[in-house]
Amino acid sequence: MIRSVSNDDNLEEVFDQIGVGADLKKSKSALIKINLARPPENGHPRTDPTLLTKVIQYISDYGANCAIAEGADGFLQQNIEHVGLE
């Protein structure tokens, strides 16, 4: 099933509908592959920090641990801080 979510949709509800919450309850862990190899700039879209925050909160609400994966040549922490997600 492919599901599209707009800014007005309840992301948590959509995740629950497709079984993400149930999987988090079982596995207690999640890996998020983001697109933040460098900070966002015009013409080079990146993972939206607001969306990333919502996803991390959703995972946390299920008591699961979360890891973030990105090939940022050692600059992932700086890139995350740059978008306000210390």
mmCIF file of N, CA and C in Angstrom:
data_model
loop_
_atom_site.group_PDB
_atom_site.id
_atom_site.type_symbol
_atom_site.label_atom_id
_atom_site.label_comp_id
_atom_site.label_asym_id
_atom_site.label_seq_id
_atom_site.Cartn_x
_atom_site.Cartn_y
_atom_site.Cartn_z
ATOM 1 N N MET A 1 0.840 -1.166 0.000
ATOM 2 C CA MET A 1 0.000 0.000 0.000
ATOM 3 C C MET A 1 0.896 1.244 0.000
ATOM 4 N N ILE A 2 0.589 2.187 -0.840
ATOM 5 C CA ILE A 2 1.273 3.474 -0.841
ATOM 6 C C ILE A 2 0.336 4.487 -0.230
ATOM 7 N N ARG A 3 0.861 5.243 0.696
ATOM 8 C CA ARG A 3 0.030 6.216 1.409
ATOM 9 C C ARG A 3 0.731 7.561 1.368
ATOM 10 N N SER A 4 0.032 8.593 0.973
ATOM 11 C CA SER A 4 0.583 9.941 0.921
ATOM 12 C C SER A 4 0.009 10.741 2.081
ATOM 13 N N VAL A 5 0.856 11.572 2.679
ATOM 14 C CA VAL A 5 0.431 12.364 3.826
ATOM 15 C C VAL A 5 0.700 13.833 3.526
ATOM 16 N N SER A 6 -0.320 14.655 3.696
ATOM 17 C CA SER A 6 -0.122 16.094 3.538
ATOM 18 C C SER A 6 0.139 16.711 4.905
ATOM 19 N N ASN A 7 0.481 17.976 4.915
ATOM 20 C CA ASN A 7 0.758 18.664 6.179
ATOM 21 C C ASN A 7 -0.441 18.680 7.104
ATOM 22 N N ASP A 8 -1.641 18.526 6.540
ATOM 23 C CA ASP A 8 -2.852 18.580 7.357
ATOM 24 C C ASP A 8 -3.219 17.220 7.952
ATOM 25 N N ASP A 9 -2.621 16.140 7.449
ATOM 26 C CA ASP A 9 -2.946 14.807 7.939
ATOM 27 C C ASP A 9 -2.295 14.551 9.289
ATOM 28 N N ASN A 10 -2.874 13.637 10.023
ATOM 29 C CA ASN A 10 -2.323 13.204 11.293
ATOM 30 C C ASN A 10 -1.327 12.083 11.005
ATOM 31 N N LEU A 11 -0.058 12.422 11.022
ATOM 32 C CA LEU A 11 0.997 11.472 10.691
ATOM 33 C C LEU A 11 0.930 10.222 11.565
ATOM 34 N N GLU A 12 0.701 10.423 12.844
ATOM 35 C CA GLU A 12 0.645 9.293 13.767
ATOM 36 C C GLU A 12 -0.473 8.324 13.393
ATOM 37 N N GLU A 13 -1.614 8.864 13.008
ATOM 38 C CA GLU A 13 -2.749 8.026 12.620
ATOM 39 C C GLU A 13 -2.418 7.211 11.373
ATOM 40 N N VAL A 14 -1.774 7.849 10.413
ATOM 41 C CA VAL A 14 -1.395 7.144 9.185
ATOM 42 C C VAL A 14 -0.382 6.043 9.501
ATOM 43 N N PHE A 15 0.617 6.342 10.331
ATOM 44 C CA PHE A 15 1.582 5.314 10.726
ATOM 45 C C PHE A 15 0.891 4.143 11.402
ATOM 46 N N ASP A 16 -0.066 4.429 12.280
ATOM 47 C CA ASP A 16 -0.786 3.351 12.953
ATOM 48 C C ASP A 16 -1.580 2.510 11.949
ATOM 49 N N GLN A 17 -2.184 3.164 10.961
ATOM 50 C CA GLN A 17 -2.985 2.451 9.961
ATOM 51 C C GLN A 17 -2.150 1.458 9.166
ATOM 52 N N ILE A 18 -0.896 1.789 8.929
ATOM 53 C CA ILE A 18 -0.063 0.874 8.125
ATOM 54 C C ILE A 18 0.789 -0.052 8.988
ATOM 55 N N GLY A 19 0.581 -0.017 10.304
ATOM 56 C CA GLY A 19 1.216 -0.990 11.176
ATOM 57 C C GLY A 19 2.559 -0.604 11.765
ATOM 58 N N VAL A 20 2.972 0.635 11.602
ATOM 59 C CA VAL A 20 4.271 1.039 12.138
ATOM 60 C C VAL A 20 4.288 0.940 13.660
ATOM 61 N N GLY A 21 3.234 1.404 14.304
ATOM 62 C CA GLY A 21 3.166 1.341 15.767
ATOM 63 C C GLY A 21 3.264 -0.090 16.286
ATOM 64 N N ALA A 22 2.564 -1.001 15.642
ATOM 65 C CA ALA A 22 2.606 -2.413 16.048
ATOM 66 C C ALA A 22 4.017 -2.972 15.905
ATOM 67 N N ASP A 23 4.698 -2.605 14.820
ATOM 68 C CA ASP A 23 6.073 -3.064 14.630
ATOM 69 C C ASP A 23 7.003 -2.494 15.696
ATOM 70 N N LEU A 24 6.797 -1.230 16.052
ATOM 71 C CA LEU A 24 7.631 -0.616 17.092
ATOM 72 C C LEU A 24 7.415 -1.287 18.446
ATOM 73 N N LYS A 25 6.179 -1.659 18.742
ATOM 74 C CA LYS A 25 5.895 -2.355 20.003
ATOM 75 C C LYS A 25 6.662 -3.668 20.084
ATOM 76 N N LYS A 26 6.759 -4.368 18.941
ATOM 77 C CA LYS A 26 7.445 -5.667 18.907
ATOM 78 C C LYS A 26 8.960 -5.513 18.928
ATOM 79 N N SER A 27 9.479 -4.657 18.071
ATOM 80 C CA SER A 27 10.932 -4.597 17.898
ATOM 81 C C SER A 27 11.624 -3.657 18.878
ATOM 82 N N LYS A 28 10.898 -2.650 19.351
ATOM 83 C CA LYS A 28 11.448 -1.648 20.273
ATOM 84 C C LYS A 28 12.619 -0.863 19.670
ATOM 85 N N SER A 29 12.701 -0.842 18.324
ATOM 86 C CA SER A 29 13.771 -0.065 17.697
ATOM 87 C C SER A 29 13.362 0.322 16.279
ATOM 88 N N ALA A 30 13.994 1.383 15.798
ATOM 89 C CA ALA A 30 13.738 1.846 14.435
ATOM 90 C C ALA A 30 14.997 2.506 13.892
ATOM 91 N N LEU A 31 15.157 2.417 12.602
ATOM 92 C CA LEU A 31 16.235 3.097 11.905
ATOM 93 C C LEU A 31 15.595 4.062 10.917
ATOM 94 N N ILE A 32 16.012 5.318 10.968
ATOM 95 C CA ILE A 32 15.502 6.324 10.046
ATOM 96 C C ILE A 32 16.629 6.703 9.104
ATOM 97 N N LYS A 33 16.418 6.522 7.818
ATOM 98 C CA LYS A 33 17.388 6.960 6.817
ATOM 99 C C LYS A 33 16.938 8.331 6.350
ATOM 100 N N ILE A 34 17.710 9.344 6.702
ATOM 101 C CA ILE A 34 17.359 10.707 6.334
ATOM 102 C C ILE A 34 18.177 11.164 5.135
ATOM 103 N N ASN A 35 17.829 12.305 4.603
ATOM 104 C CA ASN A 35 18.584 12.942 3.533
ATOM 105 C C ASN A 35 19.094 14.267 4.091
ATOM 106 N N LEU A 36 20.242 14.219 4.749
ATOM 107 C CA LEU A 36 20.807 15.418 5.362
ATOM 108 C C LEU A 36 22.329 15.345 5.316
ATOM 109 N N ALA A 37 22.845 14.927 4.148
ATOM 110 C CA ALA A 37 24.296 14.831 4.002
ATOM 111 C C ALA A 37 24.951 16.203 4.074
ATOM 112 N N ARG A 38 24.147 17.218 3.811
ATOM 113 C CA ARG A 38 24.600 18.602 3.992
ATOM 114 C C ARG A 38 23.375 19.417 4.362
ATOM 115 N N PRO A 39 23.565 20.595 4.933
ATOM 116 C CA PRO A 39 22.406 21.406 5.332
ATOM 117 C C PRO A 39 21.530 21.757 4.125
ATOM 118 N N PRO A 40 20.226 21.963 4.354
ATOM 119 C CA PRO A 40 19.319 22.320 3.265
ATOM 120 C C PRO A 40 19.719 23.648 2.616
ATOM 121 N N GLU A 41 19.542 23.714 1.316
ATOM 122 C CA GLU A 41 19.756 24.962 0.585
ATOM 123 C C GLU A 41 18.871 24.927 -0.649
ATOM 124 N N ASN A 42 18.616 26.073 -1.238
ATOM 125 C CA ASN A 42 17.772 26.149 -2.427
ATOM 126 C C ASN A 42 18.306 25.224 -3.511
ATOM 127 N N GLY A 43 17.393 24.481 -4.128
ATOM 128 C CA GLY A 43 17.761 23.578 -5.204
ATOM 129 C C GLY A 43 18.297 22.233 -4.757
ATOM 130 N N HIS A 44 18.473 22.064 -3.455
ATOM 131 C CA HIS A 44 18.967 20.802 -2.899
ATOM 132 C C HIS A 44 18.094 20.413 -1.708
ATOM 133 N N PRO A 45 16.935 19.809 -1.976
ATOM 134 C CA PRO A 45 16.026 19.475 -0.878
ATOM 135 C C PRO A 45 16.636 18.463 0.081
ATOM 136 N N ARG A 46 16.239 18.561 1.309
ATOM 137 C CA ARG A 46 16.716 17.674 2.367
ATOM 138 C C ARG A 46 15.530 17.249 3.223
ATOM 139 N N THR A 47 15.753 16.318 4.126
ATOM 140 C CA THR A 47 14.716 15.888 5.050
ATOM 141 C C THR A 47 14.229 17.088 5.855
ATOM 142 N N ASP A 48 12.925 17.258 5.905
ATOM 143 C CA ASP A 48 12.332 18.369 6.633
ATOM 144 C C ASP A 48 12.511 18.148 8.140
ATOM 145 N N PRO A 49 13.120 19.100 8.854
ATOM 146 C CA PRO A 49 13.358 18.924 10.283
ATOM 147 C C PRO A 49 12.078 18.760 11.105
ATOM 148 N N THR A 50 11.005 19.417 10.692
ATOM 149 C CA THR A 50 9.732 19.288 11.414
ATOM 150 C C THR A 50 9.184 17.878 11.271
ATOM 151 N N LEU A 51 9.250 17.342 10.066
ATOM 152 C CA LEU A 51 8.794 15.970 9.841
ATOM 153 C C LEU A 51 9.665 14.981 10.604
ATOM 154 N N LEU A 52 10.969 15.177 10.560
ATOM 155 C CA LEU A 52 11.881 14.296 11.280
ATOM 156 C C LEU A 52 11.588 14.312 12.777
ATOM 157 N N THR A 53 11.325 15.486 13.317
ATOM 158 C CA THR A 53 10.983 15.612 14.739
ATOM 159 C C THR A 53 9.722 14.822 15.068
ATOM 160 N N LYS A 54 8.700 14.927 14.202
ATOM 161 C CA LYS A 54 7.444 14.194 14.425
ATOM 162 C C LYS A 54 7.675 12.682 14.395
ATOM 163 N N VAL A 55 8.491 12.219 13.463
ATOM 164 C CA VAL A 55 8.759 10.788 13.348
ATOM 165 C C VAL A 55 9.512 10.293 14.588
ATOM 166 N N ILE A 56 10.511 11.037 15.020
ATOM 167 C CA ILE A 56 11.266 10.653 16.216
ATOM 168 C C ILE A 56 10.352 10.630 17.436
ATOM 169 N N GLN A 57 9.472 11.612 17.569
ATOM 170 C CA GLN A 57 8.543 11.643 18.703
ATOM 171 C C GLN A 57 7.597 10.448 18.662
ATOM 172 N N TYR A 58 7.117 10.103 17.471
ATOM 173 C CA TYR A 58 6.235 8.952 17.315
ATOM 174 C C TYR A 58 6.936 7.682 17.791
ATOM 175 N N ILE A 59 8.165 7.489 17.369
ATOM 176 C CA ILE A 59 8.942 6.318 17.778
ATOM 177 C C ILE A 59 9.122 6.303 19.287
ATOM 178 N N SER A 60 9.449 7.448 19.845
ATOM 179 C CA SER A 60 9.639 7.567 21.294
ATOM 180 C C SER A 60 8.346 7.269 22.057
ATOM 181 N N ASP A 61 7.215 7.721 21.519
ATOM 182 C CA ASP A 61 5.924 7.474 22.171
ATOM 183 C C ASP A 61 5.621 5.983 22.299
ATOM 184 N N TYR A 62 6.191 5.168 21.442
ATOM 185 C CA TYR A 62 6.018 3.717 21.521
ATOM 186 C C TYR A 62 7.099 3.054 22.369
ATOM 187 N N GLY A 63 7.931 3.872 23.004
ATOM 188 C CA GLY A 63 8.971 3.338 23.872
ATOM 189 C C GLY A 63 10.102 2.679 23.117
ATOM 190 N N ALA A 64 10.249 3.005 21.853
ATOM 191 C CA ALA A 64 11.286 2.395 21.029
ATOM 192 C C ALA A 64 12.507 3.313 20.925
ATOM 193 N N ASN A 65 13.635 2.707 20.686
ATOM 194 C CA ASN A 65 14.864 3.453 20.431
ATOM 195 C C ASN A 65 14.961 3.738 18.945
ATOM 196 N N CYS A 66 15.715 4.781 18.624
ATOM 197 C CA CYS A 66 15.801 5.217 17.250
ATOM 198 C C CYS A 66 17.242 5.548 16.894
ATOM 199 N N ALA A 67 17.667 5.127 15.714
ATOM 200 C CA ALA A 67 18.965 5.507 15.174
ATOM 201 C C ALA A 67 18.713 6.230 13.861
ATOM 202 N N ILE A 68 19.587 7.189 13.558
ATOM 203 C CA ILE A 68 19.486 7.936 12.311
ATOM 204 C C ILE A 68 20.674 7.570 11.444
ATOM 205 N N ALA A 69 20.403 7.232 10.193
ATOM 206 C CA ALA A 69 21.463 6.862 9.257
ATOM 207 C C ALA A 69 21.560 7.911 8.151
ATOM 208 N N GLU A 70 22.781 8.303 7.859
ATOM 209 C CA GLU A 70 23.043 9.231 6.762
ATOM 210 C C GLU A 70 24.525 9.219 6.460
ATOM 211 N N GLY A 71 24.870 9.198 5.202
ATOM 212 C CA GLY A 71 26.267 9.270 4.796
ATOM 213 C C GLY A 71 26.669 10.731 4.677
ATOM 214 N N ALA A 72 27.082 11.331 5.765
ATOM 215 C CA ALA A 72 27.369 12.771 5.798
ATOM 216 C C ALA A 72 28.854 13.048 5.979
ATOM 217 N N ASP A 73 29.688 12.094 5.640
ATOM 218 C CA ASP A 73 31.142 12.274 5.716
ATOM 219 C C ASP A 73 31.610 12.832 7.058
ATOM 220 N N GLY A 74 31.012 12.328 8.133
ATOM 221 C CA GLY A 74 31.430 12.760 9.466
ATOM 222 C C GLY A 74 30.795 14.059 9.943
ATOM 223 N N PHE A 75 29.864 14.615 9.164
ATOM 224 C CA PHE A 75 29.270 15.892 9.529
ATOM 225 C C PHE A 75 27.795 15.774 9.921
ATOM 226 N N LEU A 76 27.326 14.568 10.208
ATOM 227 C CA LEU A 76 25.912 14.397 10.536
ATOM 228 C C LEU A 76 25.519 15.201 11.759
ATOM 229 N N GLN A 77 26.302 15.125 12.819
ATOM 230 C CA GLN A 77 25.957 15.864 14.039
ATOM 231 C C GLN A 77 25.851 17.362 13.757
ATOM 232 N N GLN A 78 26.801 17.922 13.018
ATOM 233 C CA GLN A 78 26.764 19.343 12.689
ATOM 234 C C GLN A 78 25.545 19.679 11.820
ATOM 235 N N ASN A 79 25.214 18.816 10.881
ATOM 236 C CA ASN A 79 24.063 19.060 10.018
ATOM 237 C C ASN A 79 22.761 19.006 10.812
ATOM 238 N N ILE A 80 22.663 18.060 11.732
ATOM 239 C CA ILE A 80 21.472 17.967 12.582
ATOM 240 C C ILE A 80 21.359 19.210 13.457
ATOM 241 N N GLU A 81 22.465 19.644 14.028
ATOM 242 C CA GLU A 81 22.439 20.865 14.837
ATOM 243 C C GLU A 81 22.087 22.079 13.991
ATOM 244 N N HIS A 82 22.550 22.133 12.752
ATOM 245 C CA HIS A 82 22.290 23.257 11.858
ATOM 246 C C HIS A 82 20.786 23.448 11.621
ATOM 247 N N VAL A 83 20.030 22.353 11.559
ATOM 248 C CA VAL A 83 18.596 22.458 11.335
ATOM 249 C C VAL A 83 17.817 22.514 12.645
ATOM 250 N N GLY A 84 18.507 22.603 13.781
ATOM 251 C CA GLY A 84 17.846 22.797 15.066
ATOM 252 C C GLY A 84 17.438 21.532 15.794
ATOM 253 N N LEU A 85 18.070 20.406 15.497
ATOM 254 C CA LEU A 85 17.686 19.142 16.140
ATOM 255 C C LEU A 85 18.808 18.610 17.038
ATOM 256 N N GLU A 86 19.352 19.459 17.871
ATOM 257 C CA GLU A 86 20.419 19.013 18.753
ATOM 258 C C GLU A 86 19.960 17.820 19.555
#
